PDB file of C-alpha atoms in Angstrom:
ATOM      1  CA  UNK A   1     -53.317   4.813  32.947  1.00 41.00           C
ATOM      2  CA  UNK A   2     -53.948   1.588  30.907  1.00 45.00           C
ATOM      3  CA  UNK A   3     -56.491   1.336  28.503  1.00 43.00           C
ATOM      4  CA  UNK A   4     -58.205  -1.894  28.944  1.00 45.00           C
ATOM      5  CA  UNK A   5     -60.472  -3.503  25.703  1.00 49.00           C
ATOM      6  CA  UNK A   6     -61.513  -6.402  27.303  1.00 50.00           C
ATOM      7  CA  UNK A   7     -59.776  -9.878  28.707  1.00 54.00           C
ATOM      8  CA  UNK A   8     -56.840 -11.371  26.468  1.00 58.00           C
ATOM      9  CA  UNK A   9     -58.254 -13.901  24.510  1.00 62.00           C
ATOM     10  CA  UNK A  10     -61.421 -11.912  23.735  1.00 73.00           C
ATOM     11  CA  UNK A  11     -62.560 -10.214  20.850  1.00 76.00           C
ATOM     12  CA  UNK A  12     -65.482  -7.745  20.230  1.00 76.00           C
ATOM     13  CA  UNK A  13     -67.460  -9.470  17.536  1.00 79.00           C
ATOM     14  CA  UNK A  14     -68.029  -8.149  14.102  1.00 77.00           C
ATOM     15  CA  UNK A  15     -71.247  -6.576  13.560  1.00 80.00           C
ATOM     16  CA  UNK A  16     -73.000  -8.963  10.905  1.00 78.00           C
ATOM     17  CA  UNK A  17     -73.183  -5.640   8.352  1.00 75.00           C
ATOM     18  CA  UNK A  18     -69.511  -5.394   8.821  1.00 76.00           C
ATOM     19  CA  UNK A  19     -68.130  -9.314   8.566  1.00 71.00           C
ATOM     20  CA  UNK A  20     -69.701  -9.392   4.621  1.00 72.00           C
ATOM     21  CA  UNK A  21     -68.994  -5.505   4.015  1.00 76.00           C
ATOM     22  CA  UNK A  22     -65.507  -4.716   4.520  1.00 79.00           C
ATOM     23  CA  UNK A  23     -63.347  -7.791   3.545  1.00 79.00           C
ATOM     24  CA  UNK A  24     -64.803  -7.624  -0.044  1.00 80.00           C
ATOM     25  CA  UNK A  25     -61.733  -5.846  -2.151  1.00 83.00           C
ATOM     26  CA  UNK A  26     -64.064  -3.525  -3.764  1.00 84.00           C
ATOM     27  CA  UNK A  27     -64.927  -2.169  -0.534  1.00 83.00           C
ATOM     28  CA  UNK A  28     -64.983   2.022  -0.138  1.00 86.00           C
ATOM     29  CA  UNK A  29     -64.346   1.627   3.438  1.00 86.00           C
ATOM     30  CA  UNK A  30     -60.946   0.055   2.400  1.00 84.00           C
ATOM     31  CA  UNK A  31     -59.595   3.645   0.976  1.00 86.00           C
ATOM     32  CA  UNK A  32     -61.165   5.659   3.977  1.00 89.00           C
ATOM     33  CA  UNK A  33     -59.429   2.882   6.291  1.00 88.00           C
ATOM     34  CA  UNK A  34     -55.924   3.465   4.217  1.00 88.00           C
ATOM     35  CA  UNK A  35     -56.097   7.145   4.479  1.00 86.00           C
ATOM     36  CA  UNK A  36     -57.215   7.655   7.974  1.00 88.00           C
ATOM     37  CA  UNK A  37     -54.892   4.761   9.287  1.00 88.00           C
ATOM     38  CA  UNK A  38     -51.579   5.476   7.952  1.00 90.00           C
ATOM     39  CA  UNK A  39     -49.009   6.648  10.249  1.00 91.00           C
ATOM     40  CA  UNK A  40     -49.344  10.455   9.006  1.00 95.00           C
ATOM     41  CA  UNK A  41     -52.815  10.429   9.003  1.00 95.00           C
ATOM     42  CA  UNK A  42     -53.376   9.639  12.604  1.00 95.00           C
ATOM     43  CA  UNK A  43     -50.867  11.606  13.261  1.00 95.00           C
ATOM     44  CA  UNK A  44     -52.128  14.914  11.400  1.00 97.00           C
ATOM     45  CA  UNK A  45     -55.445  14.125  12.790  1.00 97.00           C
ATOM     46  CA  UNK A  46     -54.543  13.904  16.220  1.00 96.00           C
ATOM     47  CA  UNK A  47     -52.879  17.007  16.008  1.00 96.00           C
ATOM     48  CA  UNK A  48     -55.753  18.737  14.524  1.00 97.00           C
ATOM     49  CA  UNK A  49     -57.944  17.172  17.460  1.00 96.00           C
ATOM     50  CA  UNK A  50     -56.291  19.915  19.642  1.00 95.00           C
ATOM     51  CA  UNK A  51     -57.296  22.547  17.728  1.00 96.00           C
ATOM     52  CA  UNK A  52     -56.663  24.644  14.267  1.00 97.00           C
ATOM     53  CA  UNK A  53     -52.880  24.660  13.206  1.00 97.00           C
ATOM     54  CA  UNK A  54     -50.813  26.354  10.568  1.00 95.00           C
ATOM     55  CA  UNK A  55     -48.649  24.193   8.026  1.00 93.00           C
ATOM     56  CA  UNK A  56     -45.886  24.870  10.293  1.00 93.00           C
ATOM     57  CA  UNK A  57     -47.595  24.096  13.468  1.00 95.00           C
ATOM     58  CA  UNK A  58     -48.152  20.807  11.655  1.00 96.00           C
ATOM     59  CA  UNK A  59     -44.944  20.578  10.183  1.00 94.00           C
ATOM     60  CA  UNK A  60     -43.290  20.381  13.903  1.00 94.00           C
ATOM     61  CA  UNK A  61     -45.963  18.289  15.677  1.00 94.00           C
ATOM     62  CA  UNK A  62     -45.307  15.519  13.190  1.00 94.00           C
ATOM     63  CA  UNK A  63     -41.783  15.543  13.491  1.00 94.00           C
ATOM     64  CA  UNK A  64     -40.186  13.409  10.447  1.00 95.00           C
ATOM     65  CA  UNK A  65     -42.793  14.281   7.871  1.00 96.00           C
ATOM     66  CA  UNK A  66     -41.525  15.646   4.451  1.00 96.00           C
ATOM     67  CA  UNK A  67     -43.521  18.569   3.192  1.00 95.00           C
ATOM     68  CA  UNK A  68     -44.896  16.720   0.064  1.00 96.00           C
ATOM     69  CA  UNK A  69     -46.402  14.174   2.237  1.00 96.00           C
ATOM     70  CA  UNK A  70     -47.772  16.546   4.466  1.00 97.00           C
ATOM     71  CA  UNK A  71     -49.260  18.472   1.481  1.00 96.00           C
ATOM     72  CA  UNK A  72     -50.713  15.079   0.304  1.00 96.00           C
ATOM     73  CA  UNK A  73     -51.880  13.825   3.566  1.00 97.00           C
ATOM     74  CA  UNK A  74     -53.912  17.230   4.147  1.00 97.00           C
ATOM     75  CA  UNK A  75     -55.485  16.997   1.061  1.00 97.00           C
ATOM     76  CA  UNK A  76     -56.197  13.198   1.260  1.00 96.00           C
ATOM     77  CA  UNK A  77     -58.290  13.857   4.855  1.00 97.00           C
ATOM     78  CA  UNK A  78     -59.676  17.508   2.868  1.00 97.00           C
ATOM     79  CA  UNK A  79     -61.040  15.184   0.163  1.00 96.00           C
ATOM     80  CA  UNK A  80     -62.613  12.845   2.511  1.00 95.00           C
ATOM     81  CA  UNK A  81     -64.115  15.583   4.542  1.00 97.00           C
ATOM     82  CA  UNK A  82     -62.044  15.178   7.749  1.00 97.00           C
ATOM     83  CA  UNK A  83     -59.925  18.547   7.582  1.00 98.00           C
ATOM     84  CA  UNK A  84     -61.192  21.887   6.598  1.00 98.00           C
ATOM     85  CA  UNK A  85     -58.410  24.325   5.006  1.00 97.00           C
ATOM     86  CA  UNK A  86     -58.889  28.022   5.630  1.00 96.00           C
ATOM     87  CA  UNK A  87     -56.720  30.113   3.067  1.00 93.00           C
ATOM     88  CA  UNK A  88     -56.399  33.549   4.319  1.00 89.00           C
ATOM     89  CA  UNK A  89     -56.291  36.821   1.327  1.00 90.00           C
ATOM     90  CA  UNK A  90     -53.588  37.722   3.569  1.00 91.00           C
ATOM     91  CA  UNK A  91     -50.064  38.921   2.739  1.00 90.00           C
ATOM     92  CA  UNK A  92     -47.803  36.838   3.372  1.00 88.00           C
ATOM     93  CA  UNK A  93     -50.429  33.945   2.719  1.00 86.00           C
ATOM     94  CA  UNK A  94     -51.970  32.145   5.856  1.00 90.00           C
ATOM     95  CA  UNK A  95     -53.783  28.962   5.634  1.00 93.00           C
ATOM     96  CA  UNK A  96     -55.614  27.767   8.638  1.00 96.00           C
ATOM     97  CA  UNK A  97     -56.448  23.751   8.924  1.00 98.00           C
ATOM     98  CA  UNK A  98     -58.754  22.220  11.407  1.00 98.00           C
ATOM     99  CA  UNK A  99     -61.151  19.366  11.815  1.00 98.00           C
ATOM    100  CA  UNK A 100     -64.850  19.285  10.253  1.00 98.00           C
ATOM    101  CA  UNK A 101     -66.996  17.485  12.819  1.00 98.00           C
ATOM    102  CA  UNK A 102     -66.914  13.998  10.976  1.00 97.00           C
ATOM    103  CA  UNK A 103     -63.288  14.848  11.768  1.00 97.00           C
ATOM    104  CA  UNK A 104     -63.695  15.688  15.306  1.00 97.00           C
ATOM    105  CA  UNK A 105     -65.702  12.263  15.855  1.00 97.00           C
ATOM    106  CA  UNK A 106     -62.969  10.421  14.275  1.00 96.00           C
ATOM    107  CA  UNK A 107     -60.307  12.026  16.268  1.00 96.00           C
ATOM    108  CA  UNK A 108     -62.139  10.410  19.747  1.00 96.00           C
ATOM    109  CA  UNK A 109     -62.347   6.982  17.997  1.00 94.00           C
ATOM    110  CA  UNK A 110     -58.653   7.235  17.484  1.00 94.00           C
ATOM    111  CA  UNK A 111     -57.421   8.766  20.780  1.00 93.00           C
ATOM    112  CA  UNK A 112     -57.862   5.341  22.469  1.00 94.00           C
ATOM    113  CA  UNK A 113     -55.669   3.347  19.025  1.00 92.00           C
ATOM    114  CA  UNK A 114     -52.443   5.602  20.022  1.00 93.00           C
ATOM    115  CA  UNK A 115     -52.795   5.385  23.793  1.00 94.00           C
ATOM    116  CA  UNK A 116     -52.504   1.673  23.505  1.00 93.00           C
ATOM    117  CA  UNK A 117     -50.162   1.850  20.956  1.00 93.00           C
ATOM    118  CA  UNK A 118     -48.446   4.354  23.181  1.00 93.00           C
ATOM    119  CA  UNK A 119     -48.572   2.384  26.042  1.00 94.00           C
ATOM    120  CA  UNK A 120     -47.769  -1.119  24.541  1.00 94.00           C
ATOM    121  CA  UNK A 121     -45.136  -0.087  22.328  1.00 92.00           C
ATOM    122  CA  UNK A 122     -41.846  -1.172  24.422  1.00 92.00           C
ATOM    123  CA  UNK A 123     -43.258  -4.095  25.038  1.00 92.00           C
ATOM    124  CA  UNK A 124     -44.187  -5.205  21.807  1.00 91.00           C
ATOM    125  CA  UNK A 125     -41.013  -3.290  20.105  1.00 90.00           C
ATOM    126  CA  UNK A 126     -38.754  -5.432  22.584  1.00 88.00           C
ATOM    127  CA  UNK A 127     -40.250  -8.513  21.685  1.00 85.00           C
ATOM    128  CA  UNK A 128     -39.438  -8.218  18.034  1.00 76.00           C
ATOM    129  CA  UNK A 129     -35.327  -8.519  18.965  1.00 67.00           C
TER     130      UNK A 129
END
């Protein structure tokens, strides 16, 4: 299944509030836009998207990610309100992490960025030899 965007050649134009908003350095959406659009970020968030997840449920589904950047990633997207972290007063300790529903409406905004990333990626990877 292809996700289509439009014709080549054509662009959806830039709200007006966006085109003098976001290209200003001193922009906030500039931090949201590097946390939520690194490569472990989508990741972590897609994950989530399906549902709550232990560390180690994370741990797997993001196969290559280090623990510290995991542990830094989570609490970037808990800072900015994206993932909610349930620590259980269990023994041994369980934490629980999921999506708040900012989260959750990122998640769908994303979904279609990694299916045509998905989807385009030969392509575009066997172009660069």
């Amino acid at each position: 299944m292809k996700v289509s965007t439009g014709s080549a050649g054509q662009s959806a134009p830039l709200p007006v509030a966006l085109a003098d908003g976001v290209f200003p350095a001193g922009c906030p959406s500039r931090t949201v836009l590097d946390h939520i659009t690194s490569k472990w970020g989508v990741l972590i968030l897609l994950a989530l998207s399906e549902g709550e997840q232990r560390w180690s449920d994370l741990r797997r589904r993001a196969e290559g990610i280090s623990e510290k950047m995991l542990a830094q990633t989570l609490k970037t997207l808990e800072r900015d309100g994206l993932v909610r972290r349930d620590a259980q007063p269990v023994i041994p300790p369980r934490v629980d992490y999921s999506l708040t529903d900012r989260g959750y409406e990122l998640s769908t905004l994303l979904v279609p960025l990694v299916a045509w990333a998905f989807e385009n990626a030969d392509d575009i990877v066997k172009g660069q030899r």
